[in-house]
CSV table of C-alpha atoms and ligand atoms in Angstrom, one decimal:
chain,number,residue,atom,x,y,z
A,1,MET,CA,19.9,-17.2,35.8
A,2,PRO,CA,18.3,-15.1,33.0
A,3,PRO,CA,20.0,-11.9,31.9
A,4,ILE,CA,19.0,-8.8,33.9
A,5,ILE,CA,18.4,-5.5,32.2
A,6,THR,CA,17.8,-2.1,33.8
A,7,ALA,CA,15.0,0.2,33.1
A,8,PHE,CA,13.4,3.4,34.4
A,9,ALA,CA,11.3,2.9,37.6
A,10,SER,CA,9.5,6.1,36.4
A,11,SER,CA,9.9,6.8,32.7
A,12,PRO,CA,9.0,10.3,31.5
A,13,ASP,CA,6.8,8.7,28.7
A,14,ARG,CA,5.0,6.6,31.3
A,15,GLY,CA,6.1,3.4,29.8
A,16,ARG,CA,5.0,4.1,26.2
A,17,GLY,CA,8.0,2.3,24.7
A,18,LEU,CA,10.3,5.2,24.0
A,19,ALA,CA,13.0,4.7,26.6
A,20,ARG,CA,15.8,2.6,25.2
A,21,ASP,CA,15.3,-0.5,27.4
A,22,MET,CA,12.4,-1.1,24.9
A,23,ARG,CA,15.1,-2.1,22.3
A,24,VAL,CA,16.6,-4.6,24.6
A,25,ARG,CA,13.2,-6.0,25.7
A,26,TRP,CA,12.1,-6.3,22.1
A,27,ALA,CA,15.3,-8.1,21.0
A,28,LEU,CA,15.0,-10.5,23.9
A,29,GLU,CA,11.4,-11.2,23.1
A,30,GLU,CA,12.2,-11.7,19.4
A,31,VAL,CA,14.7,-14.5,20.3
A,32,GLY,CA,12.6,-16.0,23.1
A,33,GLN,CA,15.1,-15.3,25.9
A,34,PRO,CA,13.5,-14.7,29.3
A,35,TYR,CA,14.9,-11.8,31.3
A,36,GLU,CA,14.6,-10.0,34.5
A,37,VAL,CA,14.3,-6.2,35.0
A,38,ARG,CA,15.9,-4.1,37.6
A,39,LEU,CA,14.0,-0.8,37.9
A,40,LEU,CA,16.0,2.2,38.9
A,41,SER,CA,15.1,5.6,40.1
A,42,PHE,CA,16.9,8.7,38.7
A,43,ARG,CA,18.9,8.9,41.9
A,44,GLU,CA,19.9,5.2,41.8
A,45,MET,CA,21.1,5.6,38.2
A,46,LYS,CA,23.8,8.0,39.4
A,47,GLU,CA,24.9,6.0,42.4
A,48,ALA,CA,28.0,3.8,42.6
A,49,PRO,CA,26.3,0.4,42.1
A,50,HIS,CA,24.8,1.5,38.8
A,51,LEU,CA,27.8,3.6,37.7
A,52,ALA,CA,29.8,0.4,38.0
A,53,ARG,CA,27.5,-1.1,35.3
A,54,HIS,CA,27.1,2.1,33.2
A,55,PRO,CA,29.8,4.8,33.1
A,56,PHE,CA,27.2,7.4,32.2
A,57,GLY,CA,24.7,6.4,34.8
A,58,GLN,CA,22.0,5.6,32.2
A,59,ILE,CA,19.6,2.8,31.2
A,60,PRO,CA,19.6,0.3,29.7
A,61,THR,CA,22.3,-2.1,30.9
A,62,TYR,CA,22.5,-5.9,30.4
A,63,GLU,CA,24.0,-8.4,32.8
A,64,ASP,CA,24.5,-12.0,32.0
A,65,GLY,CA,26.8,-13.8,34.4
A,66,ASP,CA,30.2,-11.9,34.4
A,67,LEU,CA,29.2,-9.9,31.3
A,68,VAL,CA,27.9,-6.4,31.9
A,69,LEU,CA,27.1,-4.3,28.9
A,70,PHE,CA,25.8,-0.8,28.3
A,71,GLU,CA,24.6,1.0,25.1
A,72,SER,CA,21.4,-0.3,23.7
A,73,GLY,CA,22.9,-0.9,20.2
A,74,ALA,CA,25.8,-3.0,21.6
A,75,ILE,CA,23.4,-4.9,23.8
A,76,VAL,CA,21.1,-5.7,20.8
A,77,LEU,CA,24.0,-6.7,18.7
A,78,HIS,CA,25.2,-9.0,21.5
A,79,ILE,CA,21.8,-10.6,21.7
A,80,ALA,CA,21.6,-10.9,17.9
A,81,GLU,CA,25.0,-12.6,17.7
A,82,ARG,CA,24.1,-15.2,20.3
A,83,HIS,CA,20.7,-16.2,19.2
A,84,ALA,CA,19.1,-17.0,15.9
A,85,GLY,CA,16.5,-14.6,14.4
A,86,LEU,CA,17.9,-11.1,14.5
A,87,LEU,CA,20.7,-11.3,11.9
A,88,PRO,CA,20.7,-12.8,8.4
A,89,ALA,CA,22.5,-16.1,8.1
A,90,GLY,CA,24.7,-15.2,5.1
A,91,GLN,CA,27.9,-13.2,5.8
A,92,THR,CA,27.2,-10.4,3.3
A,93,ALA,CA,23.6,-9.8,4.4
A,94,ARG,CA,24.8,-10.0,8.0
A,95,ALA,CA,27.4,-7.3,7.5
A,96,ARG,CA,24.8,-5.2,5.7
A,97,ALA,CA,22.4,-5.6,8.6
A,98,ILE,CA,25.1,-4.5,11.0
A,99,ALA,CA,25.8,-1.5,8.8
A,100,TRP,CA,22.1,-0.6,9.0
A,101,MET,CA,22.2,-0.9,12.8
A,102,PHE,CA,25.0,1.6,12.9
A,103,ALA,CA,23.0,3.8,10.5
A,104,ALA,CA,20.0,3.7,12.7
A,105,LEU,CA,22.0,4.9,15.7
A,106,GLY,CA,24.6,7.1,14.1
A,107,THR,CA,23.0,8.6,11.1
A,108,VAL,CA,19.2,8.6,11.4
A,109,GLU,CA,18.6,8.9,15.1
A,110,PRO,CA,20.9,12.0,15.9
A,111,PRO,CA,18.8,14.6,14.1
A,112,ILE,CA,15.6,13.1,15.6
A,113,LEU,CA,17.2,13.4,19.1
A,114,ASP,CA,18.1,17.0,18.3
A,115,LEU,CA,14.5,17.8,17.6
A,116,SER,CA,13.3,16.1,20.9
A,117,THR,CA,15.9,18.0,22.8
A,118,ALA,CA,14.9,21.3,21.2
A,119,ARG,CA,11.2,20.6,22.0
A,120,LEU,CA,11.8,19.4,25.6
A,121,LEU,CA,14.7,21.5,26.9
A,122,GLU,CA,15.2,24.5,24.6
A,123,ARG,CA,11.7,25.9,24.3
A,124,ASP,CA,12.4,29.0,26.4
A,125,LYS,CA,15.5,30.0,24.4
A,126,PRO,CA,15.1,33.1,22.2
A,127,TRP,CA,16.2,31.2,19.1
A,128,ALA,CA,13.9,28.1,19.8
A,129,GLU,CA,11.2,29.1,17.3
A,130,ALA,CA,13.7,29.7,14.4
A,131,ARG,CA,15.6,26.5,15.1
A,132,LEU,CA,12.7,24.0,14.9
A,133,PRO,CA,12.1,24.2,11.1
A,134,ILE,CA,15.9,23.8,10.6
A,135,LEU,CA,15.9,20.6,12.7
A,136,MET,CA,12.8,19.3,11.0
A,137,ASP,CA,14.3,19.8,7.5
A,138,ARG,CA,17.5,18.0,8.6
A,139,ILE,CA,15.3,15.1,9.6
A,140,ARG,CA,13.4,15.3,6.3
A,141,VAL,CA,16.7,14.8,4.5
A,142,ARG,CA,17.4,11.6,6.3
A,143,LEU,CA,13.9,10.3,6.0
A,144,GLY,CA,13.9,11.0,2.3
A,145,GLU,CA,17.1,9.0,1.9
A,146,LEU,CA,15.9,6.2,4.2
A,147,SER,CA,12.6,6.1,2.3
A,148,LYS,CA,14.4,5.7,-0.9
A,149,ALA,CA,16.7,3.0,0.4
A,150,LEU,CA,13.8,1.0,1.9
A,151,GLY,CA,11.7,1.4,-1.3
A,152,GLY,CA,8.8,-1.1,-1.4
A,153,ARG,CA,10.5,-3.7,0.7
A,154,ASP,CA,9.2,-4.8,4.1
A,155,TRP,CA,12.6,-4.7,5.9
A,156,LEU,CA,16.1,-3.2,5.4
A,157,VAL,CA,18.0,-6.4,4.7
A,158,ASP,CA,16.2,-9.6,3.7
A,159,GLY,CA,13.8,-10.5,6.6
A,160,PHE,CA,13.3,-8.6,9.8
A,161,SER,CA,16.6,-8.0,11.6
A,162,ALA,CA,18.2,-6.1,14.5
A,163,ALA,CA,18.6,-3.3,12.0
A,164,ASP,CA,14.9,-2.9,11.7
A,165,LEU,CA,14.4,-3.2,15.4
A,166,LEU,CA,16.8,-0.2,16.0
A,167,MET,CA,15.5,1.8,13.1
A,168,VAL,CA,11.8,1.4,14.0
A,169,HIS,CA,12.5,2.3,17.5
A,170,ALA,CA,14.5,5.4,16.5
A,171,LEU,CA,11.7,6.5,14.1
A,172,ARG,CA,9.0,6.1,16.8
A,173,ARG,CA,10.5,9.1,18.4
A,174,LEU,CA,8.9,11.2,15.6
A,175,GLU,CA,5.4,10.2,16.6
A,176,GLY,CA,3.3,13.3,16.9
A,177,SER,CA,5.6,15.4,14.7
A,178,GLY,CA,3.8,14.6,11.5
A,179,LEU,CA,7.1,14.0,9.8
A,180,LEU,CA,6.8,10.3,9.3
A,181,ASP,CA,3.4,10.8,7.6
A,182,GLU,CA,5.3,12.6,4.7
A,183,TYR,CA,6.9,9.2,3.9
A,184,PRO,CA,4.1,6.6,3.6
A,185,ASN,CA,6.6,3.6,3.2
A,186,LEU,CA,8.3,4.7,6.4
A,187,SER,CA,5.0,5.0,8.3
A,188,ALA,CA,4.0,1.5,7.1
A,189,TYR,CA,7.5,0.2,8.1
A,190,VAL,CA,7.2,1.5,11.6
A,191,ALA,CA,3.6,0.1,11.9
A,192,ARG,CA,4.9,-3.3,10.6
A,193,GLY,CA,7.6,-3.3,13.3
A,194,GLN,CA,5.0,-2.4,16.0
A,195,ALA,CA,2.7,-5.2,14.8
A,196,ARG,CA,5.3,-7.9,15.6
A,197,PRO,CA,4.2,-10.0,18.5
A,198,ALA,CA,7.6,-9.6,20.2
A,199,TYR,CA,7.3,-5.8,20.0
A,200,LYS,CA,3.9,-6.0,21.6
A,201,ARG,CA,5.1,-8.2,24.4
A,202,ALA,CA,8.0,-5.9,25.1
A,203,PHE,CA,5.8,-2.8,24.9
A,204,ASP,CA,3.3,-4.3,27.3
A,205,ALA,CA,6.0,-5.3,29.7
A,206,GLN,CA,7.4,-1.7,29.8
A,207,LEU,CA,3.9,-0.3,30.1
A,208,ALA,CA,3.1,-2.7,33.0
A,209,VAL,CA,5.8,-1.0,35.1
A,210,PHE,CA,3.4,1.9,35.3
A,211,THR,CA,0.0,0.3,35.2
A,212,ASP,CA,1.0,-2.1,37.9
A,213,GLY,CA,2.0,0.8,40.1
A,214,ALA,CA,5.7,-0.2,40.3
A,215,GLY,CA,6.5,2.9,38.3
A,216,ALA,CA,5.6,5.3,41.1
A,217,ASP,CA,8.8,6.9,42.3
B,301,GTB,N1,23.4,5.8,23.7
B,301,GTB,C1,22.7,5.2,24.9
B,301,GTB,C2,22.0,3.9,24.5
B,301,GTB,O1,21.6,3.8,23.4
B,301,GTB,O2,21.9,3.0,25.4
B,301,GTB,C3,21.8,6.3,25.4
B,301,GTB,C4,21.1,5.8,26.7
B,301,GTB,C5,20.1,6.8,27.2
B,301,GTB,O3,20.0,7.9,26.6
B,301,GTB,N2,19.4,6.5,28.3
B,301,GTB,C6,18.4,7.4,28.8
B,301,GTB,C7,18.8,7.7,30.3
B,301,GTB,O4,19.2,6.8,31.0
B,301,GTB,C8,17.1,6.7,28.8
B,301,GTB,S1,16.6,6.3,27.1
B,301,GTB,N3,18.6,8.9,30.6
B,301,GTB,C9,18.8,9.4,32.0
B,301,GTB,C10,20.1,10.1,32.1
B,301,GTB,O5,20.9,10.3,31.1
B,301,GTB,O6,20.4,10.5,33.2
B,301,GTB,C11,16.2,8.0,26.5
B,301,GTB,C12,14.8,8.3,26.6
B,301,GTB,C13,14.3,8.7,27.9
B,301,GTB,C14,13.0,9.0,28.0
B,301,GTB,C15,12.1,9.0,26.9
B,301,GTB,N4,10.8,9.3,27.0
B,301,GTB,O7,10.2,9.4,28.1
B,301,GTB,O8,10.1,9.6,26.0
B,301,GTB,C16,12.6,8.6,25.7
B,301,GTB,C17,14.0,8.3,25.5
């Protein structure tokens, strides 16, 4: 039995690769592991069968036999540890790549999420207008640091790794903000990630949920 992942039956971005099942799909595509997808409505995500898989009633989850995982980063790390291709072979480089995975999720992504939340859910607040430039400047601090760390290299640690997969996906959330354009090496980095055949297969599979009509709730 291939592993089963969960995804939105009806994603707010209409399958444009922003929901976090994209990370899991991309990782599985990179390592050549076939998988099945269980599509869930927002109601089903909060019902007992899914809450047994995910304590917060979210997607994505990953099931492989007796193993049930939640948290996209933990799932990607699990896949990377069990298959070749997503972590460097040497111990030092491997530890560095895992550190960058945590950096993507714990240091770079949070201010980006704050901006998304402000734009989507806090627009009507009296302080919304004043808060946006503050949030954008916080992101600029992280992007500047990341840009410096990446420098002229293609990927964060040696060749492409799970660290790049998570970082590129987190950065994609800035599309349309203009912020990435201020850091040409980061724009090129995201484009490089998106040009990978495995990324394209994962993206097309997520988009197909909508174009095939299965995404209608
Ligand atoms: N830390 C967890 C992880 O990385 O797995 C966060 C999981 C998470 O936020 N899941 C979201 C979810 O299930 C979907 S990915 N939300 C429903 C809920 O909490 O009830 C976040 C997401 C959703 C939609 C878009 N979009 O349409 O642009 C982008 C990202």
